[in-house]
Amino acid sequence: MGGETPYVNVIGIVGWKNSGKTTLASALIRELSDRGLVVSSIKHAHHQVDVDQPGTDSYKHRNAGAQEVILAGGQRFAIMHELRGTREPGLDELLARLGPCDWVVVEGFKTHSHQKIEVLRQDGSRTPLYLEDASVIAVAADYAADFSGPVFDLNDVSGIADFVLSYEKPTSGES
């Protein structure tokens, strides 16, 4: 798929560590959900992820060699997939596993080509990602960032949601 996501309505939240990505992503998910939209999310972690605890039945199943374990209950279900030495799936592969929804909010995957909003802090010492990433379509910052596109106050979640919902994704061949 060459970096093109199979979902039309995907927005990424990117930024350097401790910039406020999770806070903004959560607020945006809440805002879009409160507007009646079905929202899913994908969060990339740079550390080992484990949602299962030793001693539980599902852990025993995984530990016994199951590649996938579905833990189902009355309120939710979770699918745990063991990579067992295979490569980490890319964003497109993860998006393809999601059920139908109106929007997907992706936190992380900053090198993927999906449209993104970069979170910036004035006290941040790292170079903004937008300087080298044309897929950053807006910035959410705690200062007046020098970005050529829309710049939102980090706390203007409603304005960011309005922008996301009205943004027209470029057609193939455009950047």
Coordinates of N, CA and C in Angstrom, one line a residue, residues 49-149:
V49 N 4.9 -3.7 25.2 CA 3.4 -3.6 25.6 C 3.0 -5.0 26.1
D50 N 2.3 -5.0 27.2 CA 1.7 -6.2 27.7 C 0.4 -5.8 28.5
V51 N -0.7 -6.3 28.0 CA -2.0 -6.0 28.7 C -2.4 -7.1 29.5
D52 N -1.6 -8.2 29.5 CA -2.0 -9.4 30.2 C -1.1 -9.7 31.4
Q53 N -1.6 -10.3 32.4 CA -0.8 -10.5 33.6 C -0.5 -12.0 33.9
P54 N 0.7 -12.3 34.3 CA 1.0 -13.7 34.6 C 0.0 -14.2 35.6
G55 N -0.3 -15.5 35.4 CA -1.3 -16.2 36.2 C -2.7 -16.2 35.7
T56 N -3.0 -15.3 34.8 CA -4.4 -15.3 34.3 C -4.5 -16.4 33.2
D57 N -5.7 -16.8 33.0 CA -6.0 -17.8 32.0 C -5.5 -17.4 30.6
S58 N -5.8 -16.2 30.2 CA -5.4 -15.7 28.9 C -3.8 -15.7 28.8
Y59 N -3.2 -15.3 29.9 CA -1.7 -15.3 29.9 C -1.2 -16.8 29.7
K60 N -1.8 -17.7 30.3 CA -1.4 -19.1 30.2 C -1.6 -19.6 28.8
H61 N -2.7 -19.1 28.1 CA -2.9 -19.5 26.7 C -1.8 -18.9 25.8
R62 N -1.4 -17.7 26.0 CA -0.4 -17.0 25.2 C 0.9 -17.7 25.5
N63 N 1.2 -17.9 26.8 CA 2.5 -18.5 27.2 C 2.6 -20.0 26.7
A64 N 1.5 -20.6 26.4 CA 1.5 -22.0 25.9 C 1.8 -22.0 24.4
G65 N 1.8 -20.8 23.8 CA 2.1 -20.8 22.3 C 1.1 -20.2 21.4
A66 N -0.1 -19.9 21.9 CA -1.1 -19.3 21.0 C -0.6 -18.0 20.4
Q67 N -0.8 -17.9 19.1 CA -0.4 -16.7 18.4 C -1.4 -15.5 18.7
E68 N -2.7 -15.8 18.7 CA -3.7 -14.8 19.1 C -4.6 -15.4 20.2
V69 N -4.9 -14.5 21.2 CA -5.8 -14.9 22.2 C -6.9 -13.8 22.3
I70 N -8.1 -14.2 22.3 CA -9.2 -13.2 22.5 C -9.7 -13.4 23.9
L71 N -9.7 -12.3 24.6 CA -10.2 -12.3 26.0 C -11.6 -11.6 25.9
A72 N -12.7 -12.3 26.1 CA -14.0 -11.7 25.9 C -14.8 -11.7 27.2
G73 N -15.5 -10.6 27.5 CA -16.3 -10.4 28.7 C -17.5 -9.6 28.3
G74 N -18.4 -9.4 29.3 CA -19.6 -8.7 29.1 C -19.5 -7.2 28.6
Q75 N -18.4 -6.6 28.9 CA -18.2 -5.2 28.6 C -17.3 -4.9 27.4
R76 N -16.3 -5.8 27.1 CA -15.4 -5.6 26.1 C -14.7 -6.9 25.7
F77 N -13.9 -6.9 24.6 CA -13.0 -8.0 24.3 C -11.7 -7.4 23.9
A78 N -10.7 -8.1 24.0 CA -9.3 -7.7 23.6 C -8.7 -8.9 22.8
I79 N -8.0 -8.5 21.8 CA -7.2 -9.5 21.0 C -5.8 -9.2 21.3
M80 N -5.1 -10.2 21.8 CA -3.6 -10.1 22.0 C -3.0 -11.0 20.9
H81 N -2.1 -10.4 20.2 CA -1.4 -11.1 19.1 C 0.1 -11.1 19.4
E82 N 0.7 -12.3 19.5 CA 2.1 -12.4 19.7 C 2.9 -12.3 18.4
L83 N 3.9 -11.5 18.4 CA 4.7 -11.4 17.2 C 5.7 -12.5 17.1
R84 N 6.1 -13.0 18.2 CA 7.0 -14.2 18.3 C 8.2 -14.1 17.3
G85 N 8.8 -12.9 17.3 CA 10.0 -12.7 16.5 C 9.7 -12.2 15.1
T86 N 8.5 -12.1 14.7 CA 8.2 -11.5 13.4 C 8.2 -9.9 13.5
R87 N 8.2 -9.2 12.4 CA 8.4 -7.8 12.4 C 7.1 -7.1 13.0
E88 N 7.3 -6.0 13.6 CA 6.2 -5.2 14.1 C 5.3 -4.7 12.9
P89 N 3.9 -4.9 13.0 CA 3.1 -4.5 11.9 C 3.1 -3.0 11.7
G90 N 2.9 -2.6 10.5 CA 2.9 -1.1 10.1 C 1.5 -0.6 10.4
L91 N 1.4 0.7 10.3 CA 0.1 1.4 10.5 C -1.0 0.8 9.6
D92 N -0.7 0.7 8.3 CA -1.7 0.2 7.4 C -2.3 -1.2 7.8
E93 N -1.4 -2.1 8.3 CA -1.8 -3.4 8.7 C -2.7 -3.3 9.9
L94 N -2.4 -2.4 10.8 CA -3.2 -2.2 12.1 C -4.5 -1.6 11.7
L95 N -4.5 -0.6 10.8 CA -5.8 0.0 10.4 C -6.7 -1.0 9.8
A96 N -6.2 -2.0 9.0 CA -7.0 -3.0 8.4 C -7.7 -3.9 9.3
R97 N -7.1 -4.0 10.6 CA -7.7 -4.9 11.6 C -8.9 -4.3 12.4
L98 N -9.0 -3.0 12.2 CA -10.0 -2.3 13.0 C -11.4 -2.5 12.4
G99 N -12.4 -2.5 13.3 CA -13.8 -2.6 12.8 C -14.2 -1.3 12.2
P100 N -15.4 -1.2 11.6 CA -15.9 0.0 11.0 C -16.0 1.1 12.0
C101 N -15.6 2.3 11.5 CA -15.7 3.5 12.4 C -15.7 4.7 11.5
D102 N -16.1 5.9 12.1 CA -16.1 7.1 11.3 C -14.7 7.8 11.3
W103 N -13.9 7.7 12.4 CA -12.6 8.3 12.4 C -11.6 7.3 13.2
V104 N -10.4 7.4 12.8 CA -9.3 6.7 13.6 C -8.3 7.8 14.0
V105 N -8.1 7.9 15.3 CA -7.1 8.8 15.8 C -5.9 8.0 16.2
V106 N -4.7 8.4 15.5 CA -3.5 7.6 15.7 C -2.5 8.4 16.5
E107 N -2.0 7.9 17.5 CA -1.0 8.6 18.3 C 0.3 7.9 18.1
G108 N 1.3 8.7 17.6 CA 2.6 8.1 17.2 C 2.6 7.8 15.7
F109 N 3.4 6.8 15.3 CA 3.7 6.5 13.9 C 4.1 7.8 13.1
K110 N 5.0 8.6 13.7 CA 5.3 9.9 13.1 C 6.0 9.8 11.8
T111 N 6.5 8.6 11.4 CA 7.2 8.6 10.1 C 6.2 8.1 9.0
H112 N 5.0 7.7 9.3 CA 4.0 7.3 8.3 C 3.5 8.6 7.6
S113 N 2.9 8.4 6.4 CA 2.5 9.5 5.6 C 1.1 10.0 5.8
H114 N 0.3 9.5 6.8 CA -1.0 9.9 7.1 C -1.0 11.4 7.6
Q115 N -2.1 12.1 7.5 CA -2.2 13.5 7.9 C -2.1 13.5 9.4
K116 N -1.3 14.5 9.9 CA -1.0 14.6 11.3 C -1.1 16.0 11.8
I117 N -1.4 16.1 13.1 CA -1.3 17.3 13.9 C -0.1 17.2 14.8
E118 N 0.8 18.1 14.8 CA 2.0 18.0 15.6 C 1.7 18.8 16.9
V119 N 2.0 18.2 18.0 CA 1.9 18.9 19.3 C 3.3 19.5 19.7
L120 N 3.3 20.8 20.0 CA 4.6 21.5 20.3 C 4.4 22.2 21.6
R121 N 5.5 22.2 22.3 CA 5.6 23.0 23.6 C 6.8 24.0 23.4
Q122 N 6.5 25.2 24.0 CA 7.5 26.2 23.9 C 8.8 25.8 24.5
D123 N 8.7 25.1 25.6 CA 10.0 24.7 26.3 C 10.6 23.4 25.7
G124 N 10.1 23.0 24.6 CA 10.7 21.8 23.9 C 12.0 22.2 23.2
S125 N 12.9 21.3 23.3 CA 14.3 21.6 22.7 C 14.5 20.9 21.4
R126 N 13.6 20.0 21.0 CA 13.7 19.3 19.7 C 13.2 20.1 18.6
T127 N 13.7 19.8 17.4 CA 13.3 20.5 16.2 C 11.9 20.0 15.8
P128 N 11.0 20.9 15.4 CA 9.6 20.5 15.0 C 9.7 19.5 13.9
L129 N 8.8 18.6 14.0 CA 8.7 17.5 12.9 C 8.2 18.1 11.6
Y130 N 7.4 19.2 11.6 CA 6.8 19.7 10.4 C 7.8 20.2 9.5
L131 N 9.0 20.6 10.0 CA 10.1 21.1 9.1 C 10.5 20.1 8.0
E132 N 10.3 18.8 8.3 CA 10.7 17.7 7.4 C 9.6 16.8 7.1
D133 N 8.4 17.1 7.5 CA 7.3 16.1 7.3 C 6.1 16.9 6.7
A134 N 5.9 16.7 5.4 CA 4.8 17.4 4.7 C 3.4 16.9 5.0
S135 N 3.4 15.8 5.8 CA 2.0 15.3 6.1 C 1.5 15.9 7.4
V136 N 2.3 16.8 8.1 CA 1.8 17.6 9.2 C 1.0 18.7 8.6
I137 N -0.3 18.6 8.9 CA -1.3 19.6 8.3 C -1.7 20.7 9.3
A138 N -1.3 20.6 10.5 CA -1.7 21.6 11.5 C -0.8 21.4 12.8
V139 N -0.7 22.4 13.6 CA 0.1 22.4 14.8 C -0.8 22.8 16.0
A140 N -0.7 22.1 17.1 CA -1.3 22.4 18.3 C -0.2 22.8 19.3
A141 N -0.2 24.0 19.8 CA 1.0 24.4 20.6 C 0.5 25.3 21.7
D142 N 1.5 25.5 22.7 CA 1.2 26.4 23.8 C 1.9 27.8 23.6
Y143 N 2.2 28.0 22.3 CA 2.8 29.3 21.9 C 2.5 29.5 20.4
A144 N 2.8 30.7 19.9 CA 2.5 31.0 18.5 C 3.6 30.4 17.6
A145 N 3.4 29.2 17.3 CA 4.4 28.4 16.5 C 4.5 29.0 15.1
D146 N 5.7 29.0 14.5 CA 6.0 29.5 13.2 C 5.7 28.4 12.1
F147 N 4.5 28.0 12.0 CA 4.1 27.0 11.0 C 3.2 27.7 9.9
S148 N 3.4 27.2 8.7 CA 2.7 27.9 7.6 C 1.3 27.6 7.5
G149 N 0.8 26.5 8.1 CA -0.6 26.1 8.1 C -1.3 26.6 9.4

